[in-house]
C-alpha positions as a printed Julia matrix, in Angstrom:
612×3 Matrix{Float64}:
 106.73  122.72  103.34
 109.81  124.65  102.31
 112.81  122.61  101.31
 115.05  125.15  103.01
 114.23  123.88  106.5
 113.3   120.51  107.97
 109.78  120.0   109.31
 110.93  119.33  112.88
 112.8   122.65  112.93
 109.72  124.48  111.72
 107.69  122.84  114.5
 110.3   123.75  117.1
 110.35  127.41  116.07
 106.56  127.55  116.04
 106.28  126.01  119.55
 109.0   128.09  121.23
 106.35  130.45  122.6
 104.38  127.68  124.38
 106.76  124.76  125.06
 109.71  124.84  127.43
 111.29  121.48  126.55
 111.57  119.31  123.44
 112.23  115.58  123.21
 113.75  115.09  119.75
 113.98  111.48  118.54
 114.29  109.51  115.33
 117.01  110.27  112.79
 118.93  112.59  115.09
 122.31  111.54  113.61
 121.3   112.43  110.09
 122.43  115.47  108.12
 119.96  118.26  107.36
 119.67  120.52  104.34
 119.9   123.95  105.95
 120.33  127.57  104.75
 123.84  128.69  105.68
 124.5   132.25  104.58
 123.5   132.59  100.94
 123.57  128.88  100.19
 122.22  125.56  101.46
 124.42  122.9   103.0
 124.12  119.45  104.53
 124.94  119.94  108.21
 124.62  117.9   111.45
 121.75  118.44  113.87
 123.59  120.88  116.17
 124.39  123.17  113.26
 120.86  122.92  111.84
 119.38  123.72  115.26
 121.7   126.67  115.7
 120.95  128.12  112.25
 117.22  127.94  113.06
 117.49  129.49  116.56
 119.85  132.29  115.6
 117.02  133.6   113.39
 115.1   134.14  116.66
 118.0   136.14  118.2
 119.49  133.25  120.16
 123.12  133.97  121.08
 124.48  130.47  121.71
 123.69  126.86  122.61
 124.98  124.94  125.61
 125.47  121.3   124.53
 125.98  118.59  127.16
 126.78  114.92  126.64
 127.64  112.29  129.29
 131.05  111.54  127.75
 132.67  114.96  127.34
 130.52  117.24  129.47
 129.39  120.76  128.56
 130.51  122.89  125.61
 129.43  126.14  123.98
 128.13  126.21  120.41
 129.2   127.82  118.15
 132.85  127.48  119.1
 133.52  131.18  118.69
 135.19  133.6   121.11
 132.2   135.95  121.44
 129.7   133.15  122.16
 132.06  131.36  124.57
 132.9   134.54  126.47
 129.23  135.43  126.89
 128.21  131.93  127.99
 131.08  131.66  130.49
 130.22  135.03  131.99
 126.5   134.36  132.32
 126.8   130.84  133.76
 130.19  130.92  135.52
 131.59  128.19  133.29
 135.16  126.92  133.73
 135.93  125.34  130.38
 139.02  123.18  129.98
 139.92  122.57  126.31
 136.44  123.74  125.49
 134.6   121.36  127.87
 133.41  121.22  131.47
 132.38  117.98  133.18
 129.19  118.17  135.24
 127.25  115.95  137.61
 123.51  115.44  137.17
 122.95  117.71  140.16
 124.98  120.53  138.57
 123.24  119.91  135.26
 119.83  120.28  136.9
 120.91  123.65  138.36
 122.23  124.78  134.97
 118.97  123.73  133.34
 117.08  125.98  135.75
 119.41  128.93  135.17
 119.19  128.64  131.39
 115.38  128.65  131.42
 115.33  131.89  133.45
 118.19  133.72  131.68
 117.11  137.14  130.36
 120.43  138.68  129.37
 120.67  136.51  126.25
 118.45  134.0   124.48
 120.04  130.56  124.72
 119.16  126.86  124.76
 120.44  123.78  126.56
 120.87  120.67  124.38
 121.24  117.32  126.14
 122.96  115.16  123.55
 123.1   111.34  123.93
 120.32  111.72  126.47
 119.47  108.05  125.89
 122.69  107.27  127.76
 121.99  109.35  130.86
 120.56  106.24  132.53
 121.0   102.49  132.14
 117.27  101.77  132.42
 114.73  104.53  131.96
 112.28  102.96  134.45
 114.88  101.78  137.03
 116.55  105.01  138.1
 119.1   105.56  140.8
 118.3   108.13  143.46
 120.43  110.8   141.76
 118.88  110.08  138.35
 115.38  110.15  139.83
 115.98  113.58  141.4
 117.41  114.88  138.11
 114.37  113.9   136.05
 111.98  115.22  138.72
 113.81  118.54  138.52
 113.44  118.48  134.73
 109.7   117.74  134.99
 109.17  120.47  137.57
 111.11  122.97  135.46
 109.04  122.15  132.38
 105.86  123.04  134.28
 107.03  126.19  136.06
 109.45  127.76  133.55
 108.16  130.92  131.89
 108.85  132.55  128.53
 111.43  135.31  128.75
 112.03  138.61  126.98
 115.74  139.56  126.71
 116.55  142.76  128.56
 118.61  144.29  125.78
 116.96  143.21  122.51
 113.35  142.79  123.59
 111.18  140.84  121.2
 108.29  138.39  121.78
 108.35  136.19  124.88
 109.95  132.84  124.05
 111.19  129.96  126.17
 114.87  129.26  126.51
 114.3   125.59  125.7
 115.84  122.37  126.93
 116.26  119.94  124.01
 116.66  116.21  124.74
 118.26  114.28  121.86
 117.28  110.6   122.19
 117.32  107.57  119.89
 113.79  106.65  120.96
 111.32  108.61  123.06
 110.99  105.68  125.48
 114.67  106.06  126.44
 113.51  108.73  128.89
 111.19  107.93  131.83
 107.69  107.68  130.41
 106.21  109.85  133.16
 108.47  112.76  132.2
 106.67  113.42  128.94
 103.24  112.03  129.87
 102.75  114.21  132.92
 103.88  117.52  131.45
 102.01  119.42  128.76
 104.97  121.75  128.35
 107.23  119.04  126.87
 106.82  118.59  123.13
 107.9   115.44  121.28
 109.43  115.93  117.86
 110.21  112.91  115.69
 112.72  113.36  112.88
 111.55  111.18  110.01
 113.59  109.84  107.12
 113.83  112.43  104.33
 111.06  112.37  101.72
 111.47  112.41   97.94
 111.65  116.21   97.61
 114.22  116.52  100.38
 116.4   113.78   98.89
 116.1   115.41   95.47
 117.25  118.74   96.89
 120.16  117.04   98.68
 121.1   115.17   95.5
 121.17  118.52   93.68
 123.6   119.84   96.29
 125.88  116.82   95.92
 125.61  116.4    92.15
 128.57  118.61   91.27
 130.87  116.22   93.17
 130.15  113.41   90.66
 132.49  113.11   87.71
 130.9   114.3    84.49
 127.96  116.17   86.03
 129.11  119.69   85.14
 129.73  118.68   81.52
 126.49  116.68   81.14
 123.45  117.84   79.2
 120.35  119.06   81.1
 118.55  115.82   80.27
 121.45  113.7    81.56
 121.61  115.77   84.74
 117.9   115.35   85.37
 118.12  111.6    84.79
 121.02  111.41   87.25
 119.06  113.29   89.92
 116.01  111.08   89.34
 118.04  107.87   89.66
 119.92  109.14   92.71
 116.71  110.21   94.45
 114.65  107.1    93.67
 117.5   104.71   94.42
 117.92  106.12   97.94
 114.31  105.65   99.07
 114.26  105.16  102.85
 117.84  106.36  103.3
 119.17  109.29  105.29
 120.83  112.37  103.82
 124.03  111.2   105.49
 123.77  108.08  103.33
 123.55  110.28  100.23
 126.75  112.03  101.31
 128.44  108.67  101.89
 127.36  107.45   98.44
 128.88  110.58   96.93
 132.14  109.97   98.77
 132.11  106.32   97.68
 131.51  107.28   94.06
 134.41  109.71   94.18
 136.79  107.09   95.61
 135.67  104.42   93.14
 135.68  106.91   90.24
 132.03  106.3    89.43
 130.53  109.05   87.27
 126.92  110.11   86.86
 126.21  107.24   84.44
 127.12  104.76   87.19
 124.95  106.22   89.95
 122.99  102.93   90.24
 126.26  101.07   90.84
 127.27  103.6    93.51
 123.94  103.2    95.34
 124.1    99.41   95.08
 127.7    99.39   96.32
 126.61  101.39   99.38
 123.66   99.08  100.05
 125.28   95.7    99.64
 128.97   96.52   99.98
 130.0    95.09   96.58
 130.95   96.98   93.45
 131.15   93.91   91.22
 127.67   93.1    89.89
 127.22   89.53   88.61
 123.88   90.49   87.05
 125.67   92.65   84.48
 128.28   90.14   83.39
 128.24   89.33   79.68
 128.83   85.66   80.36
 125.59   85.47   82.38
 123.5    86.46   79.36
 125.28   83.84   77.29
 124.65   81.18   79.94
 120.96   82.06   80.16
 120.65   82.1    76.37
 121.76   78.46   76.33
 120.18   77.49   79.66
 117.04   75.7    78.49
 118.69   72.35   77.85
 120.89   72.69   80.93
 117.84   73.13   83.17
 115.76   70.4    81.53
 118.61   67.93   81.99
 118.21   68.42   85.75
 114.5    69.23   86.05
 112.73   66.74   83.81
 109.23   66.93   82.41
 108.5    70.53   83.4
 108.83   72.34   80.07
 106.17   75.06   80.7
 107.59   75.79   84.16
 111.14   76.04   82.78
 110.06   78.4    79.99
 108.28   80.75   82.38
 111.15   80.64   84.89
 113.64   81.59   82.18
 111.42   84.48   81.07
 111.42   85.86   84.62
 115.18   85.3    84.89
 115.82   87.17   81.63
 113.72   90.05   82.94
 115.83   90.05   86.1
 119.11   90.16   84.18
 117.89   93.05   82.04
 116.96   94.99   85.19
 113.31   95.3    84.16
 111.72   93.81   87.28
 109.08   96.28   88.43
 109.72   98.49   85.4
 106.01   99.33   85.18
 106.18  101.1    88.57
 107.37  104.68   89.06
 110.26  103.47   91.2
 110.86   99.74   91.12
 114.64   99.68   91.2
 114.83   98.56   94.82
 112.62   95.48   94.42
 114.19   92.02   94.34
 115.73   91.06   91.01
 113.12   88.37   90.58
 110.29   86.64   92.44
 109.22   83.07   91.68
 106.39   81.15   93.33
 106.84   77.45   92.51
 103.63   75.48   93.07
 102.78   71.9    92.28
 102.81   68.29   93.52
 105.52   67.08   95.84
 108.74   65.72   94.39
 108.4    67.18   90.87
 111.49   69.43   90.91
 110.58   72.71   92.6
 113.56   72.77   94.96
 115.79   71.28   92.28
 114.92   74.14   89.92
 115.87   76.67   92.61
 119.25   74.94   92.98
 119.67   74.89   89.21
 118.99   78.62   88.98
 121.64   79.22   91.62
 124.12   77.07   89.68
 123.27   78.95   86.49
 123.62   82.48   87.87
 126.28   82.12   90.56
 128.17   79.02   89.45
 127.51   77.02   92.64
 124.18   75.45   93.57
 125.18   75.61   97.24
 125.2    79.42   97.06
 121.47   79.62   97.64
 119.97   80.52  101.03
 117.28   78.07  102.11
 114.7    78.56  104.84
 112.35   75.72  105.73
 109.2    77.66  106.6
 107.75   74.77  108.61
 110.23   75.88  111.29
 108.41   79.21  111.49
 104.87   77.96  112.1
 104.59   79.86  115.41
 104.23   83.62  115.56
 107.12   84.05  118.01
 109.48   82.28  115.59
 109.64   85.5   113.56
 112.26   86.61  116.09
 114.55   83.9   114.66
 113.95   84.86  111.06
 113.89   88.64  111.33
 115.43   89.42  114.72
 113.83   90.09  118.1
 112.27   93.53  118.7
 114.43   96.13  120.51
 114.59   95.47  124.24
 113.94   91.73  123.96
 116.54   89.06  124.64
 118.72   88.52  121.59
 117.61   91.61  119.67
 121.25   92.6   119.13
 121.96   89.34  117.27
 119.81   90.24  114.26
 117.71   87.74  112.3
 118.75   84.63  110.38
 117.3    86.01  107.15
 118.6    89.56  107.43
 122.06   88.42  108.51
 122.28   85.9   105.65
 121.27   88.44  102.99
 123.74   91.01  104.3
 126.49   88.4   104.06
 125.43   87.2   100.59
 123.59   90.07   98.87
 123.81   88.35   95.46
 121.96   85.09   95.99
 118.86   82.98   95.43
 116.78   82.94   98.62
 114.53   79.88   98.87
 111.54   79.83  101.21
 110.48   76.18  101.18
 106.81   75.29  101.84
 105.8    78.89  102.42
 102.21   78.01  103.36
 103.46   76.4   106.59
 104.74   79.72  107.99
 102.63   81.68  110.44
 100.49   84.34  108.67
 102.07   87.11  110.77
 105.46   86.13  109.39
 104.09   86.25  105.84
 103.22   89.91  106.44
 106.94   90.69  106.56
 107.26   89.64  102.93
 105.08   92.57  101.89
 107.93   94.96  102.61
 110.54   92.71  101.03
 108.53   92.27   97.8
 107.62   95.95   97.49
 110.63   97.84   98.86
 113.37   95.22   98.68
 114.59   95.81  102.22
 113.99   94.68  105.79
 115.21   96.12  109.09
 116.01   93.81  111.99
 115.85   94.37  115.76
 119.28   96.02  115.77
 118.11   98.65  113.33
 120.33   97.27  110.54
 118.79   97.11  107.09
 119.21   94.15  104.74
 118.68   94.9   101.04
 117.07   92.27   98.81
 117.43   94.26   95.59
 120.11   91.9    94.21
 118.41   88.64   95.19
 116.0    86.26   93.49
 113.28   85.15   95.89
 111.87   81.67   95.35
 108.81   80.42   97.24
 107.81   76.77   96.98
 104.39   75.44   97.92
 102.09   72.44   97.6
  99.04   74.71   97.67
  96.29   73.71   95.28
  97.1    70.01   95.12
  94.77   69.26   98.02
  91.85   71.49   99.11
  89.15   71.36  101.77
  85.59   70.65  100.72
  82.46   72.19  102.24
  82.66   69.71  105.12
  86.26   70.59  105.95
  87.54   67.3   104.57
  90.82   67.27  102.66
  90.43   66.08   99.05
  92.72   65.96   96.04
  92.14   68.92   93.76
  94.17   67.77   90.75
  94.88   64.25   89.52
  97.75   62.68   87.59
  96.8    62.37   83.95
  95.02   65.75   83.73
  96.29   68.17   81.1
  98.83   70.76   82.18
  96.39   73.6    81.42
  93.83   72.03   83.77
  96.4    71.5    86.52
  97.68   75.07   86.17
  94.21   76.59   86.25
  93.07   74.64   89.32
  96.31   75.27   91.26
  96.26   78.99   90.49
  92.62   79.28   91.58
  93.35   77.41   94.81
  96.36   79.63   95.58
  94.23   82.73   94.99
  91.5    81.44   97.29
  94.06   80.6    99.99
  95.56   84.08  100.11
  92.31   85.99   99.55
  89.88   84.11  101.76
  91.71   81.8   104.17
  94.56   84.19  105.06
  92.69   87.4   104.14
  95.91   88.73  102.61
  95.15   89.47   98.96
  97.85   92.14   99.05
 100.52   89.45   99.41
  99.17   87.6    96.37
  99.17   90.91   94.52
 102.87   91.43   95.32
 103.67   87.97   93.93
 101.72   88.89   90.81
 101.95   86.65   87.74
 105.16   85.04   88.96
 103.37   81.81   89.97
 105.02   78.88   88.18
 102.92   75.69   88.26
 104.67   72.31   87.99
 102.99   69.3    86.38
 102.75   65.73   87.63
 105.49   63.3    86.63
 104.3    61.17   83.71
 105.59   57.62   83.0
 108.05   58.73   80.27
 109.59   61.37   82.54
 109.58   58.91   85.44
 111.66   56.48   83.38
 114.14   59.23   82.57
 114.4    60.2    86.25
 114.89   56.54   87.17
 117.71   56.17   84.64
 119.45   59.22   86.05
 119.2    57.93   89.6
 120.44   54.48   88.61
 123.46   56.07   86.92
 124.16   58.0    90.14
 124.14   54.72   92.1
 126.56   53.12   89.62
 128.86   56.14   89.75
 128.9    56.18   93.53
 129.66   52.44   93.63
 132.63   52.93   91.35
 133.9    55.97   93.27
 133.66   54.25   96.64
 134.56   50.62   95.81
 136.04   50.74   92.28
 133.37   48.23   91.18
 131.38   48.49   87.96
 127.64   47.78   88.19
 125.74   46.01   85.42
 122.28   44.47   84.97
 120.33   42.92   82.1
 117.46   44.83   80.52
 114.89   42.49   82.09
 116.15   43.22   85.6
 116.25   46.95   84.87
 112.64   46.81   83.58
 111.45   44.97   86.69
 113.2    47.5    88.93
 111.72   50.37   86.89
 108.21   48.92   87.31
 108.63   48.67   91.09
 110.0    52.22   91.41
 107.46   53.95   89.15
 104.32   52.02   90.15
 103.05   55.01   92.19
 103.99   58.46   90.8
 101.94   60.49   93.26
 105.11   61.34   95.21
 107.03   62.5    92.17
 110.74   62.08   91.6
 111.44   61.94   95.31
 109.09   58.95   95.56
 111.01   57.21   92.76
 114.21   57.75   94.7
 112.67   56.37   97.87
 111.52   53.21   96.07
 114.92   52.78   94.42
 116.52   52.97   97.84
 114.18   50.31   99.27
 114.15   47.96   96.27
 117.75   48.22   95.14
 120.22   50.27   97.21
 119.37   48.59  100.53
 119.64   44.97   99.24
 122.75   45.93   97.24
 124.39   47.31  100.37
 123.39   44.2   102.32
 124.82   41.87   99.68
 128.07   43.79   99.41
 128.43   43.86  103.17
 128.01   40.08  103.43
 130.04   39.02  100.35
 133.78   39.12  100.01
 134.23   41.45   97.02
 137.91   42.21   97.48
 139.62   42.28   94.11
 136.32   42.15   92.22
 135.89   44.68   89.43
 132.31   44.07   88.26
 128.94   43.16   89.75
 126.13   41.85   87.6
 122.61   41.96   89.1
 120.86   38.99   87.52
 117.54   39.12   89.38
 115.33   40.45   92.16
 113.65   38.24   94.73
 111.03   39.18   97.33
 110.5    37.06  100.43
 108.34   38.25  103.33
 108.45   41.74  101.78
 112.24   41.75  101.93
 113.88   42.18   98.55
 117.2    40.53   97.83
 119.42   40.58   94.75
 120.95   37.78   92.75
 124.52   38.88   92.05
 127.39   37.56   89.96
 130.85   39.0    90.36
 133.67   39.14   87.88
């Protein structure tokens, strides 16, 4: 295909001899790279259509839209005078309002006109009716007239210029083909449907070449620098319209972004932010010294922390997906945290958010157990067009548009419906997702974190649930078994090996909590209780080592529930009886509480307390 003309225009010219009407849908509001005189230019659809038809001796277009009425294109005296004479037009400020009945008559006259080749373009045809299948009487008659005309119109040969017989076409410009009554196109072989697709790589490259001179420094750059600029501009705008390329150029000019900052210009257009936290010098320094910071919060998970930091460093350097031809639009990083419950998976996601963005609350969390039903995808991603609530967008897409630089946490991913998991294929590969409104959310500046308990329990040959890994096994054994179980789940149970392939080697396996780590977690939680007591009641908490050891034994007796289980036991064995004692005792004016012992009676634990 020639880059000088869009595919849909080539199809239209080829079909003019056998089709009387064209329904043109898709990216009808885009710009099109079109030969204009001796050069190529990015022009709107009306201009592109006119430049193509004038090559076939067309003299003018009549363009109608429901808001302004009828006008003549091009807006030149010769074309307007000829159109007004042939069709008895009475233009006022270049326009003439028309009813559907008058438009139907004009449609018929245009198709039979032999004094000049011309075409009728019905712009915003999606707005001619409120509901394409619930037509008023006038609307119904109009579309019947259009269907009848499509079947009985004949190709014409102009009286003066001659030439091959071609139709004077009627072109319907619609957002979606279904915006017109379905029977109009189904029941007529003379109506062709043309879908304008998003521009491909070659078209975007040609458009980028046209726009390149508008970027500061392009004309002075070396041939190699120019080619690198065009490559980055073209690859970075995958899935975008040519109008978007023009807007990026305008944005770069206003923000004074030269050819070396083309990635920043594209990102600014996508996410609406010029400032890029991923390129801050302080972030590299924070990550360089992050190991101890993370292990202070996520205890006993050294291998998981090391691998997570490796992936984070890759994200900061912009090398995620570097092995692919064009990986710049993928998420900054993808992490799949797997392991026993309560060992720090969610805590590590919060810590990453604190590390990168300075606030652990800046992460976006989605509990995937809420999306166990297939229809719940409408909440996450937005309802399909035409369904109730489609114009509200999706919770995920809206959140990412509002916070394009963020950590997005999908908690317990295995609990989501498999159909919803399919949506992550596009996010992981292309870094974008379009909701029911047609708005695109870009994930290229996010870190995606999936957490899962997959691999801890598996089903045996009888369908019975059994524990796959046990506390006390080596980390290498736990990692190997969990990875194998995750692979089997995606490959055989879900039959979605492609999703596992997108996650790649970003699976981070967490180990069980061992007794030494459990004691450290317990100490941290006990300090939190003491701090809260002082903040709320201005009372210092103290206990002898023997009491602390007894409390530690109770809280760490069963480590199968991880750190969260330790916290639950601490709440039952200590916080609850402490609250009960404080509620019942008069502690006004007291500055210190000493817990001297624990007593259990009828499974109710009480504390022995001295105050000072």
